[in-house]
Every structure is written in structure tokens, then in C-alpha cells.
mmCIF file of C-alpha atoms in Angstrom:
data_model
loop_
_atom_site.group_PDB
_atom_site.id
_atom_site.type_symbol
_atom_site.label_atom_id
_atom_site.label_comp_id
_atom_site.label_asym_id
_atom_site.label_seq_id
_atom_site.Cartn_x
_atom_site.Cartn_y
_atom_site.Cartn_z
ATOM 1 C CA MET A 1 -0.010 -0.033 -0.157
ATOM 2 C CA LYS A 2 1.425 3.383 -0.707
ATOM 3 C CA ILE A 3 -0.629 6.555 -0.354
ATOM 4 C CA SER A 4 -0.185 10.012 -0.690
ATOM 5 C CA ILE A 5 -3.008 12.625 1.592
ATOM 6 C CA GLU A 6 -3.058 15.742 2.721
ATOM 7 C CA ARG A 7 -2.162 16.350 6.201
ATOM 8 C CA GLY A 8 -5.709 17.983 7.085
ATOM 9 C CA ALA A 9 -7.744 15.617 5.570
ATOM 10 C CA LEU A 10 -6.021 12.786 7.287
ATOM 11 C CA LEU A 11 -5.807 14.254 10.775
ATOM 12 C CA LYS A 12 -9.299 14.516 10.510
ATOM 13 C CA ALA A 13 -10.305 11.058 9.922
ATOM 14 C CA VAL A 14 -7.954 9.410 12.050
ATOM 15 C CA ALA A 15 -8.620 11.804 14.908
ATOM 16 C CA GLN A 16 -12.570 10.143 15.086
ATOM 17 C CA ALA A 17 -11.032 6.922 14.667
ATOM 18 C CA GLN A 18 -8.567 7.328 18.057
ATOM 19 C CA SER A 19 -11.370 8.753 19.630
ATOM 20 C CA VAL A 20 -13.491 5.273 19.449
ATOM 21 C CA VAL A 21 -10.345 3.222 20.519
ATOM 22 C CA GLU A 22 -10.474 2.028 23.997
ATOM 23 C CA ARG A 23 -6.849 3.091 25.971
ATOM 24 C CA ARG A 24 -6.892 0.359 28.350
ATOM 25 C CA ASN A 25 -7.537 -3.122 26.489
ATOM 26 C CA THR A 26 -6.400 -6.561 26.223
ATOM 27 C CA ILE A 27 -6.560 -7.247 22.378
ATOM 28 C CA PRO A 28 -3.786 -5.389 20.871
ATOM 29 C CA ILE A 29 -5.417 -4.923 17.564
ATOM 30 C CA LEU A 30 -8.122 -3.120 19.394
ATOM 31 C CA ALA A 31 -5.058 -0.189 19.563
ATOM 32 C CA ASN A 32 -5.227 0.217 16.293
ATOM 33 C CA VAL A 33 -6.715 1.798 13.352
ATOM 34 C CA LEU A 34 -7.308 -0.504 9.858
ATOM 35 C CA ILE A 35 -6.350 1.473 7.036
ATOM 36 C CA GLU A 36 -7.694 0.565 3.109
ATOM 37 C CA ALA A 37 -6.702 2.153 0.326
ATOM 38 C CA GLU A 38 -8.709 1.593 -2.905
ATOM 39 C CA GLY A 39 -9.486 3.255 -5.976
ATOM 40 C CA ASP A 40 -8.893 6.807 -5.322
ATOM 41 C CA SER A 41 -10.218 7.033 -1.520
ATOM 42 C CA VAL A 42 -8.603 5.809 1.602
ATOM 43 C CA SER A 43 -10.876 4.680 4.429
ATOM 44 C CA PHE A 44 -10.017 4.227 8.160
ATOM 45 C CA ARG A 45 -11.792 1.788 10.269
ATOM 46 C CA ALA A 46 -11.673 1.712 14.392
ATOM 47 C CA THR A 47 -13.835 -0.720 16.910
ATOM 48 C CA ASP A 48 -13.606 -1.274 20.524
ATOM 49 C CA LEU A 49 -16.208 -3.770 19.555
ATOM 50 C CA ASP A 50 -19.531 -1.878 20.787
ATOM 51 C CA ILE A 51 -19.294 1.019 18.298
ATOM 52 C CA GLU A 52 -17.417 0.926 14.732
ATOM 53 C CA VAL A 53 -16.550 4.020 13.098
ATOM 54 C CA VAL A 54 -15.547 4.247 9.458
ATOM 55 C CA ASP A 55 -14.336 7.294 7.775
ATOM 56 C CA LYS A 56 -13.307 7.788 3.961
ATOM 57 C CA THR A 57 -11.478 10.584 2.671
ATOM 58 C CA ASP A 58 -10.202 11.462 -0.709
ATOM 59 C CA ALA A 59 -6.194 10.031 -1.423
ATOM 60 C CA MET A 60 -3.733 9.794 -4.173
ATOM 61 C CA VAL A 61 -3.671 5.998 -4.335
ATOM 62 C CA GLU A 62 -0.451 4.329 -5.995
ATOM 63 C CA ARG A 63 -0.583 1.283 -4.728
ATOM 64 C CA ALA A 64 -3.946 -0.420 -3.299
ATOM 65 C CA GLY A 65 -3.656 -2.366 -0.298
ATOM 66 C CA ALA A 66 -4.595 -2.278 3.660
ATOM 67 C CA THR A 67 -2.896 -2.599 7.267
ATOM 68 C CA THR A 68 -3.492 -1.235 10.820
ATOM 69 C CA VAL A 69 -1.476 0.533 12.809
ATOM 70 C CA SER A 70 -1.780 2.264 16.465
ATOM 71 C CA ALA A 71 -4.516 4.969 16.072
ATOM 72 C CA VAL A 72 -3.406 6.874 18.916
ATOM 73 C CA THR A 73 0.347 7.046 17.469
ATOM 74 C CA LEU A 74 -0.205 7.968 14.388
ATOM 75 C CA HIS A 75 -3.011 10.256 15.054
ATOM 76 C CA GLU A 76 -0.333 12.109 17.291
ATOM 77 C CA ILE A 77 2.217 11.962 14.422
ATOM 78 C CA VAL A 78 -0.350 13.643 12.202
ATOM 79 C CA ARG A 79 -1.406 16.151 14.557
ATOM 80 C CA LYS A 80 2.223 17.375 15.018
ATOM 81 C CA LEU A 81 3.155 17.531 11.469
ATOM 82 C CA PRO A 82 2.920 21.291 9.548
ATOM 83 C CA ASP A 83 -0.582 22.903 8.206
ATOM 84 C CA GLY A 84 -0.628 21.958 4.389
ATOM 85 C CA ALA A 85 2.072 19.019 4.693
ATOM 86 C CA LEU A 86 1.661 16.193 1.841
ATOM 87 C CA VAL A 87 1.892 13.294 4.037
ATOM 88 C CA GLN A 88 2.786 9.882 2.873
ATOM 89 C CA LEU A 89 1.871 6.653 3.800
ATOM 90 C CA THR A 90 3.674 3.092 2.593
ATOM 91 C CA ASP A 91 3.078 -0.249 3.908
ATOM 92 C CA ASP A 92 5.717 -3.282 3.393
ATOM 93 C CA GLY A 93 3.951 -6.535 4.213
ATOM 94 C CA ALA A 94 7.236 -7.900 4.606
ATOM 95 C CA THR A 95 8.728 -5.968 7.185
ATOM 96 C CA GLY A 96 5.494 -5.157 9.387
ATOM 97 C CA ARG A 97 5.958 -1.716 9.267
ATOM 98 C CA LEU A 98 4.126 1.424 7.949
ATOM 99 C CA SER A 99 6.638 4.319 6.935
ATOM 100 C CA VAL A 100 5.133 7.830 7.463
ATOM 101 C CA GLU A 101 6.766 10.621 5.652
ATOM 102 C CA ALA A 102 6.169 14.170 5.493
ATOM 103 C CA GLY A 103 8.446 16.985 4.162
ATOM 104 C CA ARG A 104 11.866 16.287 6.291
ATOM 105 C CA SER A 105 10.200 13.846 8.569
ATOM 106 C CA SER A 106 9.876 10.001 8.675
ATOM 107 C CA PHE A 107 8.490 7.573 11.237
ATOM 108 C CA SER A 108 8.418 3.796 10.725
ATOM 109 C CA LEU A 109 5.480 1.948 12.984
ATOM 110 C CA ALA A 110 4.693 -1.193 14.017
ATOM 111 C CA THR A 111 1.866 -3.098 12.482
ATOM 112 C CA LEU A 112 -0.605 -5.817 12.878
ATOM 113 C CA PRO A 113 -2.156 -7.783 9.770
ATOM 114 C CA LYS A 114 -5.336 -6.638 8.672
ATOM 115 C CA GLU A 115 -6.939 -10.506 8.778
ATOM 116 C CA ASP A 116 -6.971 -10.146 12.353
ATOM 117 C CA PHE A 117 -9.095 -6.694 12.525
ATOM 118 C CA PRO A 118 -12.311 -7.551 13.818
ATOM 119 C CA VAL A 119 -14.781 -5.824 11.959
ATOM 120 C CA MET A 120 -18.738 -5.634 13.229
ATOM 121 C CA ALA A 121 -21.182 -7.781 11.901
ATOM 122 C CA SER A 122 -23.606 -6.297 9.228
ATOM 123 C CA SER A 123 -27.244 -6.176 10.810
ATOM 124 C CA GLU A 124 -30.869 -6.198 8.933
ATOM 125 C CA TYR A 125 -31.826 -2.688 9.692
ATOM 126 C CA SER A 126 -35.831 -2.591 10.390
ATOM 127 C CA ALA A 127 -36.590 1.265 9.959
ATOM 128 C CA ASN A 128 -34.408 3.706 7.399
ATOM 129 C CA PHE A 129 -34.694 6.943 7.538
ATOM 130 C CA SER A 130 -32.616 10.654 7.259
ATOM 131 C CA ALA A 131 -32.940 13.135 8.792
ATOM 132 C CA PRO A 132 -31.087 16.975 9.294
ATOM 133 C CA ALA A 133 -28.163 17.029 11.293
ATOM 134 C CA PRO A 134 -29.441 20.038 13.141
ATOM 135 C CA VAL A 135 -32.421 18.084 14.228
ATOM 136 C CA LEU A 136 -30.639 15.037 15.620
ATOM 137 C CA ARG A 137 -27.974 17.585 17.043
ATOM 138 C CA ARG A 138 -30.735 19.118 19.042
ATOM 139 C CA LEU A 139 -32.089 15.569 20.405
ATOM 140 C CA PHE A 140 -28.859 14.210 22.032
ATOM 141 C CA ASP A 141 -27.444 17.956 23.195
ATOM 142 C CA LYS A 142 -30.312 18.783 25.192
ATOM 143 C CA SER A 143 -31.106 15.422 26.820
ATOM 144 C CA LYS A 144 -27.522 13.669 27.144
ATOM 145 C CA PHE A 145 -26.424 16.047 30.527
ATOM 146 C CA ALA A 146 -29.318 13.562 32.238
ATOM 147 C CA ILE A 147 -27.522 10.417 31.422
ATOM 148 C CA SER A 148 -26.873 8.426 34.179
ATOM 149 C CA THR A 149 -23.112 7.626 35.232
ATOM 150 C CA GLU A 150 -24.832 4.736 37.764
ATOM 151 C CA GLU A 151 -22.938 1.470 36.050
ATOM 152 C CA THR A 152 -26.007 -1.070 38.029
ATOM 153 C CA ARG A 153 -28.366 0.747 36.649
ATOM 154 C CA TYR A 154 -26.977 0.487 33.043
ATOM 155 C CA TYR A 155 -30.586 0.922 31.114
ATOM 156 C CA LEU A 156 -29.715 4.659 32.398
ATOM 157 C CA ASN A 157 -26.462 5.060 30.565
ATOM 158 C CA GLY A 158 -27.916 6.310 27.340
ATOM 159 C CA VAL A 159 -30.486 8.357 25.187
ATOM 160 C CA TYR A 160 -33.717 6.105 24.654
ATOM 161 C CA LEU A 161 -34.382 7.212 21.040
ATOM 162 C CA HIS A 162 -38.145 6.165 20.326
ATOM 163 C CA VAL A 163 -41.251 7.157 18.378
ATOM 164 C CA SER A 164 -44.298 8.684 20.379
ATOM 165 C CA ASP A 165 -47.518 10.369 20.171
ATOM 166 C CA ALA A 166 -47.792 13.758 21.350
ATOM 167 C CA ASP A 167 -49.924 16.404 20.853
ATOM 168 C CA GLY A 168 -49.551 17.196 17.338
ATOM 169 C CA GLY A 169 -49.525 13.126 15.760
ATOM 170 C CA LYS A 170 -46.300 11.082 16.399
ATOM 171 C CA VAL A 171 -43.029 12.510 17.148
ATOM 172 C CA LEU A 172 -39.402 11.285 17.122
ATOM 173 C CA ARG A 173 -38.404 11.526 20.982
ATOM 174 C CA ALA A 174 -35.299 11.409 23.041
ATOM 175 C CA VAL A 175 -35.655 10.738 26.497
ATOM 176 C CA ALA A 176 -32.281 10.457 29.189
ATOM 177 C CA THR A 177 -32.623 10.107 32.936
ATOM 178 C CA ASP A 178 -30.402 9.295 35.816
ATOM 179 C CA GLY A 179 -33.438 9.448 38.639
ATOM 180 C CA HIS A 180 -32.592 13.081 39.546
ATOM 181 C CA ARG A 181 -33.326 14.836 36.167
ATOM 182 C CA LEU A 182 -35.339 13.972 32.924
ATOM 183 C CA ALA A 183 -35.250 15.616 29.678
ATOM 184 C CA ARG A 184 -37.503 14.846 27.030
ATOM 185 C CA ILE A 185 -37.044 16.496 23.567
ATOM 186 C CA ASP A 186 -39.146 16.131 20.556
ATOM 187 C CA ALA A 187 -39.198 16.142 16.935
ATOM 188 C CA ASP A 188 -41.004 15.763 13.684
ATOM 189 C CA LEU A 189 -40.862 12.367 12.610
ATOM 190 C CA PRO A 190 -38.985 11.680 9.794
ATOM 191 C CA PRO A 191 -40.457 9.770 6.677
ATOM 192 C CA GLY A 192 -39.440 6.042 7.546
ATOM 193 C CA ALA A 193 -39.145 6.211 10.598
ATOM 194 C CA GLU A 194 -43.141 4.944 12.467
ATOM 195 C CA GLU A 195 -41.974 1.953 12.413
ATOM 196 C CA MET A 196 -38.309 2.227 14.120
ATOM 197 C CA PRO A 197 -37.921 -0.170 17.366
ATOM 198 C CA GLY A 198 -37.204 2.200 20.243
ATOM 199 C CA VAL A 199 -33.274 2.033 21.211
ATOM 200 C CA ILE A 200 -31.249 2.926 24.472
ATOM 201 C CA VAL A 201 -28.304 4.823 22.473
ATOM 202 C CA PRO A 202 -24.810 4.140 24.763
ATOM 203 C CA ARG A 203 -23.749 7.528 26.552
ATOM 204 C CA LYS A 204 -19.997 6.748 24.037
ATOM 205 C CA THR A 205 -21.790 6.495 21.051
ATOM 206 C CA VAL A 206 -23.643 9.639 21.869
ATOM 207 C CA GLY A 207 -20.761 11.285 22.289
ATOM 208 C CA GLU A 208 -18.549 10.182 19.142
ATOM 209 C CA LEU A 209 -22.184 10.917 17.029
ATOM 210 C CA ARG A 210 -21.750 14.918 17.906
ATOM 211 C CA LYS A 211 -18.854 14.818 15.627
ATOM 212 C CA LEU A 212 -20.613 14.221 12.902
ATOM 213 C CA LEU A 213 -23.821 16.662 13.511
ATOM 214 C CA ASP A 214 -21.373 19.718 13.374
ATOM 215 C CA ASP A 215 -22.076 20.543 9.837
ATOM 216 C CA ASP A 216 -25.723 22.279 9.323
ATOM 217 C CA ASP A 217 -25.953 21.340 5.875
ATOM 218 C CA ALA A 218 -25.408 17.662 6.562
ATOM 219 C CA THR A 219 -28.433 14.669 5.852
ATOM 220 C CA ILE A 220 -27.730 11.887 8.566
ATOM 221 C CA ALA A 221 -28.471 8.861 7.337
ATOM 222 C CA VAL A 222 -30.303 6.803 10.296
ATOM 223 C CA SER A 223 -31.011 2.938 10.225
ATOM 224 C CA VAL A 224 -32.057 0.669 13.441
ATOM 225 C CA SER A 225 -32.715 -2.295 14.564
ATOM 226 C CA GLU A 226 -33.175 -4.078 17.799
ATOM 227 C CA THR A 227 -29.509 -4.384 18.909
ATOM 228 C CA LYS A 228 -27.580 -1.974 16.345
ATOM 229 C CA VAL A 229 -28.033 1.927 15.432
ATOM 230 C CA ARG A 230 -26.006 3.197 12.134
ATOM 231 C CA PHE A 231 -25.604 7.188 11.642
ATOM 232 C CA ALA A 232 -23.952 7.590 8.244
ATOM 233 C CA THR A 233 -23.002 10.502 6.199
ATOM 234 C CA PRO A 234 -21.139 10.455 2.534
ATOM 235 C CA VAL A 235 -17.699 10.190 4.203
ATOM 236 C CA ILE A 236 -18.726 8.560 7.966
ATOM 237 C CA THR A 237 -20.513 5.636 8.750
ATOM 238 C CA LEU A 238 -21.012 5.253 12.535
ATOM 239 C CA THR A 239 -22.008 1.882 13.621
ATOM 240 C CA SER A 240 -22.881 0.822 17.221
ATOM 241 C CA LYS A 241 -24.831 -1.805 19.706
ATOM 242 C CA VAL A 242 -27.503 -0.297 21.624
ATOM 243 C CA ILE A 243 -27.546 -0.833 25.690
ATOM 244 C CA ASP A 244 -29.813 -4.170 25.885
ATOM 245 C CA GLY A 245 -32.434 -3.150 28.576
ATOM 246 C CA THR A 246 -35.787 -1.835 29.293
ATOM 247 C CA PHE A 247 -35.973 1.997 29.399
ATOM 248 C CA PRO A 248 -38.414 2.776 32.737
ATOM 249 C CA ASP A 249 -41.958 4.456 31.609
ATOM 250 C CA TYR A 250 -40.598 7.769 32.071
ATOM 251 C CA THR A 251 -44.030 9.191 31.380
ATOM 252 C CA ARG A 252 -45.341 8.652 35.146
ATOM 253 C CA VAL A 253 -42.294 11.094 36.542
ATOM 254 C CA ILE A 254 -43.675 13.978 34.510
ATOM 255 C CA PRO A 255 -45.685 15.971 36.802
ATOM 256 C CA SER A 256 -49.130 17.051 34.624
ATOM 257 C CA GLY A 257 -50.520 19.278 38.111
ATOM 258 C CA ASN A 258 -48.070 21.892 38.340
ATOM 259 C CA THR A 259 -49.909 24.743 38.442
ATOM 260 C CA ARG A 260 -47.591 27.407 40.303
ATOM 261 C CA LYS A 261 -45.643 29.315 37.096
ATOM 262 C CA LEU A 262 -42.324 30.874 37.526
ATOM 263 C CA GLU A 263 -41.344 32.838 34.180
ATOM 264 C CA VAL A 264 -37.524 33.773 34.267
ATOM 265 C CA ASP A 265 -34.792 34.840 32.226
ATOM 266 C CA ALA A 266 -32.895 32.046 31.445
ATOM 267 C CA THR A 267 -29.341 33.700 31.188
ATOM 268 C CA ALA A 268 -29.810 35.802 34.560
ATOM 269 C CA PHE A 269 -31.328 32.880 36.223
ATOM 270 C CA ALA A 270 -28.274 30.036 35.293
ATOM 271 C CA GLN A 271 -25.509 33.504 36.413
ATOM 272 C CA ALA A 272 -27.662 34.050 39.840
ATOM 273 C CA VAL A 273 -27.735 30.032 40.557
ATOM 274 C CA ASP A 274 -23.704 29.622 39.555
ATOM 275 C CA ARG A 275 -23.166 33.127 41.722
ATOM 276 C CA VAL A 276 -24.817 32.198 45.073
ATOM 277 C CA ALA A 277 -23.525 27.980 44.527
ATOM 278 C CA THR A 278 -19.715 29.453 44.603
ATOM 279 C CA VAL A 279 -19.610 29.225 48.235
ATOM 280 C CA SER A 280 -22.181 25.953 49.165
ATOM 281 C CA SER A 281 -20.270 22.982 49.898
ATOM 282 C CA GLU A 282 -19.181 20.384 47.167
ATOM 283 C CA ARG A 283 -21.503 17.412 48.441
ATOM 284 C CA SER A 284 -24.717 19.327 48.804
ATOM 285 C CA ARG A 285 -24.496 22.119 46.688
ATOM 286 C CA ALA A 286 -27.961 22.652 47.837
ATOM 287 C CA VAL A 287 -29.473 26.250 46.495
ATOM 288 C CA LYS A 288 -32.899 27.350 48.251
ATOM 289 C CA LEU A 289 -35.690 29.253 45.993
ATOM 290 C CA GLN A 290 -38.011 31.561 47.762
ATOM 291 C CA LEU A 291 -40.393 32.820 45.654
ATOM 292 C CA ASP A 292 -42.897 36.273 46.497
ATOM 293 C CA GLU A 293 -44.920 37.843 43.718
ATOM 294 C CA ASP A 294 -42.630 38.946 41.076
ATOM 295 C CA ARG A 295 -39.716 37.710 43.203
ATOM 296 C CA LEU A 296 -37.402 35.277 43.609
ATOM 297 C CA VAL A 297 -34.547 34.905 46.450
ATOM 298 C CA LEU A 298 -31.949 32.690 45.739
ATOM 299 C CA SER A 299 -29.391 31.635 49.031
ATOM 300 C CA VAL A 300 -27.440 29.019 50.398
ATOM 301 C CA ASN A 301 -26.427 28.750 53.308
ATOM 302 C CA ALA A 302 -23.194 26.565 54.153
ATOM 303 C CA PRO A 303 -21.899 26.955 57.854
ATOM 304 C CA ASP A 304 -18.664 25.359 56.997
ATOM 305 C CA ALA A 305 -17.813 28.261 54.031
ATOM 306 C CA GLY A 306 -20.194 30.811 54.383
ATOM 307 C CA ALA A 307 -23.821 32.101 52.889
ATOM 308 C CA ALA A 308 -25.112 34.047 49.823
ATOM 309 C CA GLU A 309 -28.058 35.371 48.659
ATOM 310 C CA GLU A 310 -29.203 37.282 45.297
ATOM 311 C CA GLU A 311 -32.613 38.288 44.626
ATOM 312 C CA LEU A 312 -34.057 38.643 40.605
ATOM 313 C CA ALA A 313 -37.416 40.096 39.491
ATOM 314 C CA VAL A 314 -39.114 37.307 37.813
ATOM 315 C CA ALA A 315 -42.968 36.745 36.533
ATOM 316 C CA TYR A 316 -44.670 34.796 39.525
ATOM 317 C CA ASN A 317 -47.949 35.460 40.737
ATOM 318 C CA ASP A 318 -48.810 32.720 42.886
ATOM 319 C CA GLU A 319 -48.645 31.570 47.071
ATOM 320 C CA ARG A 320 -45.317 32.090 48.691
ATOM 321 C CA LEU A 321 -42.737 28.801 47.940
ATOM 322 C CA GLU A 322 -39.868 27.447 49.615
ATOM 323 C CA ILE A 323 -37.894 24.867 47.714
ATOM 324 C CA GLY A 324 -34.416 23.496 47.597
ATOM 325 C CA PHE A 325 -32.287 21.986 44.538
ATOM 326 C CA ASN A 326 -29.068 20.777 43.711
ATOM 327 C CA ALA A 327 -27.059 23.398 42.169
ATOM 328 C CA LYS A 328 -25.097 21.347 39.256
ATOM 329 C CA TYR A 329 -28.970 20.073 38.275
ATOM 330 C CA LEU A 330 -30.280 23.470 37.757
ATOM 331 C CA LEU A 331 -27.516 25.136 36.184
ATOM 332 C CA GLU A 332 -27.655 21.967 33.584
ATOM 333 C CA ILE A 333 -31.194 22.393 33.092
ATOM 334 C CA ALA A 334 -31.065 26.414 32.729
ATOM 335 C CA SER A 335 -28.437 26.045 30.295
ATOM 336 C CA GLN A 336 -30.592 24.137 27.822
ATOM 337 C CA VAL A 337 -32.404 27.164 27.260
ATOM 338 C CA ASP A 338 -31.937 28.489 24.065
ATOM 339 C CA ARG A 339 -35.186 31.118 23.924
ATOM 340 C CA GLU A 340 -34.903 34.201 26.506
ATOM 341 C CA ASN A 341 -37.181 32.279 29.146
ATOM 342 C CA ALA A 342 -37.520 29.741 31.441
ATOM 343 C CA VAL A 343 -40.884 28.247 32.681
ATOM 344 C CA PHE A 344 -40.636 26.438 36.027
ATOM 345 C CA MET A 345 -44.062 25.097 37.171
ATOM 346 C CA PHE A 346 -43.835 24.121 40.857
ATOM 347 C CA ASN A 347 -46.309 21.864 42.677
ATOM 348 C CA SER A 348 -45.229 21.896 46.559
ATOM 349 C CA SER A 349 -41.275 21.724 48.266
ATOM 350 C CA GLY A 350 -41.232 17.917 48.215
ATOM 351 C CA ASP A 351 -42.381 17.051 44.313
ATOM 352 C CA PRO A 352 -40.668 17.123 40.784
ATOM 353 C CA THR A 353 -40.325 20.346 39.008
ATOM 354 C CA LEU A 354 -40.866 20.630 35.357
ATOM 355 C CA MET A 355 -39.290 23.188 33.309
ATOM 356 C CA ARG A 356 -39.661 24.282 29.377
ATOM 357 C CA GLU A 357 -38.748 26.881 27.409
ATOM 358 C CA GLY A 358 -41.399 29.870 27.050
ATOM 359 C CA ASN A 359 -44.388 28.213 25.297
ATOM 360 C CA ASP A 360 -42.733 25.441 23.620
ATOM 361 C CA THR A 361 -43.284 21.597 25.008
ATOM 362 C CA SER A 362 -41.383 20.239 22.247
ATOM 363 C CA ALA A 363 -38.446 20.259 24.955
ATOM 364 C CA VAL A 364 -39.193 19.635 28.533
ATOM 365 C CA TYR A 365 -37.194 18.448 31.950
ATOM 366 C CA VAL A 366 -38.043 17.535 35.330
ATOM 367 C CA VAL A 367 -35.614 17.874 38.018
ATOM 368 C CA MET A 368 -36.277 16.299 41.461
ATOM 369 C CA PRO A 369 -35.972 18.785 44.997
ATOM 370 C CA MET A 370 -34.151 18.509 47.723
ATOM 371 C CA ARG A 371 -34.786 19.209 51.513
ATOM 372 C CA VAL A 372 -32.981 22.254 52.473
#
């Protein structure tokens, strides 16, 4: 194999591959990226046995072929090469080495046989549809903060992507929860997604997928089966196993009877929470909200560190309420608001609180209160 490729294109492809590779693994081949050159393009494939990413890019292929080399080492080398450099990759099967040359720099890297590289088994997908990148980005970006990190409740370690009923008919819905907070985001149902099985997309996959969704003009081809999900652009294909478990009935924890309505500027609210939380003890980080007519007082009292208080002008005309929340959860939820105003719906100091963006019900958040 002998190819020449522009440094920027190579870096982008190798960066995606090396981020999938598990740093700590007992199978040496899983630390490698499979490089396959054919025609006028080269593909870079990496896997951790749960996720597989294939990035295809244009190259001058003098001699077709394939080999595998350490993804992290190749990425580090390419990253440190000068911008605009032309990189030549040459694999001599006899020596088991891949030479990397650019300008006056040359490297010789150990390779492993391409035959040892595990390729994820192909799957029959029961639903295939396309969605604009910004739509998928919104679904995952606004829900991923609520993914649980508790390994024992593995079925909460991802985003539940499924078809659901909403006021206007069927929607594509993303839900994540860790038992303390919940995010439920809806988007118009793309044609072809009607029969899609509900799947739990793992946390790592959500992180890797984010890189595919940066281009506002991109259209993502999505394929879903009971065991796998695939997201593809013309150049990158990301295939992932889904979490084998049943996502709990989240509809039961979304309150419908909360009548006390607080409307507040989302940015001012987040900044005020951040300021008063500065003095709170790291363990509890509890912030108390005191609501009176058109007035909100945020306060923190940490006996070992100090106290803080800040007042905000808000729209609230219900009876007085005192309620406490974990500051981190409040900040994460407030930072999801794209519109100017956040609307909080309360019931009592012990009941879950609902938050949405203005009058938009396509993004709904629930947060459990704390005793303060």
C-alpha cells in the first residue's frame, strides 16, 4: 500500500478513529486503526467491539492495500505535522512496518495483520430514514446531560430514542434520566421512521455521534434495528450496539398537575445560581429558591464556608413557596434553554418540578427537589 494524503484530511479521519479506540484493552489489535486504500480514496476503520467508525477520505493511491497501525500514535504524529503538509503512507508487508513521511520528517510504525482486525457483523435494519444534522444534534445535545453514570442501572446509561405520541401526532423523541433529573426532547417524525424500534443509544456513542452532527447542512442517514443503530454521512459511518435493557416508563415522573408558574430570564437565572453556589459545600450544593409575588430569592447557606443570597425580578403570582435544588442540576437544565425565558412549573416543595422553554413543549425537563 502506498498513498499520499493532505495532512488536514488525514488528521480529521484519524482523530475520529482514535477517539473510538479504548485506551486500556487486552486485545492489541483493538488499539489499531485499519487503513484500506482503493481507487482514489482511503478509509480508516476503528472499533472497541461496541462501536465502529469508518471515515472515508480522498487520497492519491499509488498502490492499493490495507494494514493496521496504532490509532493513537498515528494521530499524535499527524497532529504534530505542519499545516498543509502532504503525508505519504507506505506499507511494506514484508517488514511489518508502515512508514509515514512528510517533508523532512519520517516515521516507521509497527503494524498488525489486517486479517486480525474485527469487523462488526452487518445487521438487518428494520427502519431506515434520513434527518437533518441540526435536528439530531438538538435531540441528543439537550438530553445527554441527564444520562446516568451509575453502572448498576445500565439501562439508564444512554439516550432512549423512540417514536412516541404527542399533541400533534407522532414524534421522534429522545429521553434521558438518572432518577434525579429528566430530559424529554421531541422532533418531527422523519418519513420512514414510523416502524422504528425504541433503542437506548449508549453514552459513548452519543459523544462520538456529536462529531458527525456539526455540519448544519448535512443530512444523516439513520438505520435502526433491535440490537444496533447506524448514523451515516457520505464520508463517515458510525455503527453502534444499543444497550440491551428496558427503559423505564418515564411518563409517570413527568408531572401534569403543577400549577405554580415562574417565568424567568434563563441566562440571568443560570448566572445567579452559579454565583450563589460558589459558597456551597461540594457535597450537597443545595440552592434554596424563595418565591414571592414577582420576586425570587436564591440563597445558599453552608455553615463551614459562608452564605450567599441574590434576588431576581421574575414573573410569579402564586402563593409563597420555598424549594431547594442541587445547584449543578439547576445549572445544567437552565443552560439547555435557547429562548430568552425559562418557565418553571411547581407543585410543592417536595414534588418534582417541570421546566420548559417559554411556551415550547417540545423540550421538557424535570428535576427533583432537595431538602434545604
